Coordinates of C-alpha atoms in Angstrom, one line a residue:
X287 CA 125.3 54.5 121.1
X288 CA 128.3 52.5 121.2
X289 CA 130.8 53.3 124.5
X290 CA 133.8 55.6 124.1
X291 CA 131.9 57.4 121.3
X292 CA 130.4 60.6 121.4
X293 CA 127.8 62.4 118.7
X294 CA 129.2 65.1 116.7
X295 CA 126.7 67.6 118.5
X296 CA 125.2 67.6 121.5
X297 CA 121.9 68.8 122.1
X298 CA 122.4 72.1 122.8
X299 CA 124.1 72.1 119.7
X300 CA 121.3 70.8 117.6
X301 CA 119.0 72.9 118.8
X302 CA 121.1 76.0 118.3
X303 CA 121.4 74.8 114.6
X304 CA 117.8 74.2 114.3
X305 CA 116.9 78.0 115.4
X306 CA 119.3 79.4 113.1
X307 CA 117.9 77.4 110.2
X308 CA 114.2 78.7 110.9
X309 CA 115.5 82.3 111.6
X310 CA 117.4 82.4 108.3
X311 CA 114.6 83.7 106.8
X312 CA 113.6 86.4 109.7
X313 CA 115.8 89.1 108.4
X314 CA 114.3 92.6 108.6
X315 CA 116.3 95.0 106.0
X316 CA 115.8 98.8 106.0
X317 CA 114.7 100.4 102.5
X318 CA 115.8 103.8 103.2
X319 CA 118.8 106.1 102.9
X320 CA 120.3 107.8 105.7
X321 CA 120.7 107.1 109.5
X322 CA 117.7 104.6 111.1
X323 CA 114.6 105.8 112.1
X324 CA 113.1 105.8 115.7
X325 CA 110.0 103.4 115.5
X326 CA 107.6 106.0 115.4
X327 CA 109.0 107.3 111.6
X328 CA 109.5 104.5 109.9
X329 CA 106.8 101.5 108.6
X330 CA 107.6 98.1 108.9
X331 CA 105.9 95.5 106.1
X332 CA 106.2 91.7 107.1
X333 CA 106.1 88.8 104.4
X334 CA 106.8 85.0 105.3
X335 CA 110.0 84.0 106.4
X336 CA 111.9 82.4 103.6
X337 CA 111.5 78.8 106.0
X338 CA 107.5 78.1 105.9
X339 CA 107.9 75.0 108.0
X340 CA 104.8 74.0 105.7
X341 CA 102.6 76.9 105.2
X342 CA 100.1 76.0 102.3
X343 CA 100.4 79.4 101.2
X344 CA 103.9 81.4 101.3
X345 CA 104.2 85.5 100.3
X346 CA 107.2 86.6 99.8
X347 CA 108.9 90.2 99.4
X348 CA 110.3 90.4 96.1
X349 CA 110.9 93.8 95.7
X350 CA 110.5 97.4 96.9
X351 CA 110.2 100.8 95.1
X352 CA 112.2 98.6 92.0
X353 CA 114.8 97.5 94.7
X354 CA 115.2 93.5 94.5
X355 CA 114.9 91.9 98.1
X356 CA 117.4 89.0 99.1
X357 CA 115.6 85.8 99.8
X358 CA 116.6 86.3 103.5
X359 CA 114.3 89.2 104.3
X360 CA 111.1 88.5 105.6
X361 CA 110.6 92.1 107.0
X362 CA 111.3 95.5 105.2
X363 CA 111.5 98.9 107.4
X364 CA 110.6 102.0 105.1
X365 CA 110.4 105.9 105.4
X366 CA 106.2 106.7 105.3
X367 CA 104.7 107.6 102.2
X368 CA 103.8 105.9 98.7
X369 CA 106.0 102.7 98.0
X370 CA 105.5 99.9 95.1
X371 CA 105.8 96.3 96.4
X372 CA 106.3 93.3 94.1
X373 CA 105.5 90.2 95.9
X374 CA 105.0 86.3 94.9
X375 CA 102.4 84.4 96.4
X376 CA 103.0 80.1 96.6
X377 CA 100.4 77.5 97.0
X378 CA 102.1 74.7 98.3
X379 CA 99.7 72.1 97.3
X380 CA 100.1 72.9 93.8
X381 CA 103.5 74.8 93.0
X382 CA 101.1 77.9 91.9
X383 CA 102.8 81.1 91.9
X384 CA 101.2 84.5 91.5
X385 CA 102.8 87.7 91.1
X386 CA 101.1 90.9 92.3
X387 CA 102.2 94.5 92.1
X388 CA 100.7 96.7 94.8
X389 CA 101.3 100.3 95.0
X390 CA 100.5 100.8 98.5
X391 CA 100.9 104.1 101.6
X392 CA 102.2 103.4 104.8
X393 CA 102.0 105.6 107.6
X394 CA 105.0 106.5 110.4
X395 CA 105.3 104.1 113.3
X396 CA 103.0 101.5 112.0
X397 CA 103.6 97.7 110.8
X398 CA 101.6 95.7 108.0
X399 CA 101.6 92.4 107.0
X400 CA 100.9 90.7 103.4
X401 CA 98.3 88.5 103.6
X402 CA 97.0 86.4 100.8
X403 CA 93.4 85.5 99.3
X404 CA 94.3 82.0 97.8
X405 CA 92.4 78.6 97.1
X406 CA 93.7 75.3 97.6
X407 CA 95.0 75.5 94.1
X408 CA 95.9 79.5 93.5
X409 CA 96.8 82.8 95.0
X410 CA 94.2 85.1 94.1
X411 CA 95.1 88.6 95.4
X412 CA 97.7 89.9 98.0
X413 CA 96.9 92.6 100.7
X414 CA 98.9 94.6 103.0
X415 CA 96.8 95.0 106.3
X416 CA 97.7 96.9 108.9
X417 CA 98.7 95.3 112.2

């Protein structure tokens, strides 16, 4: 770098920038009416952040109980019981995008994650397991 001139952003900087980028998809939004839950009566279901830094296969939160889900949210907290979950499901390699609507029961103070069964060229089915 030439003398007398200085970058824009230092280091610090950049790196502060970088995290912010890769946690711009690591929002967790709550689902529910009313004031928030203690951990032990509430669910939490976990998708991919909206960043995949390369994942070869990306599921993503579309919606919950008919509620659409902003891009953000990579984490939904919910009351227990029976909820409907619309979720995509991206194969990088190809572009492939499956849809899958899962109807599934979640029980207080626990956390799940969606988990794919995909090829190297589709997503075949979508699974909340519990953590």
């Amino acid at each position: 770098m030439r003398e007398g001139v200085r970058p824009l952003f230092g280091k610090g900087a950049s790196l502060l920038l970088l995290a912010a980028v890769l946690c711009a998809g690591c929002v967790t939004t709550r689902i529910y009416d009313g004031p928030p839950l203690p951990a032990s009566e509430r669910a939490i279901v976990r998708a991919d952040p909206a960043v995949s830094a390369g994942l070869p296969v990306q599921v993503r939160l579309r919606q919950v109980d008919g509620r659409d889900i902003s891009l953000q949210t990579s984490a939904v907290e919910l009351a227990p019981g029976i909820h409907e979950l619309l979720v995509d499901c991206r194969v990088a390699e190809t572009g492939a995008v499956g849809r899958f609507d899962l109807e599934v029961e979640l029980a207080a103070g626990a956390e799940y994650r969606l988990v794919p069964t995909a090829t190297g060229r589709n997503c075949e089915a979508v699974q909340l397991i519990r953590q």
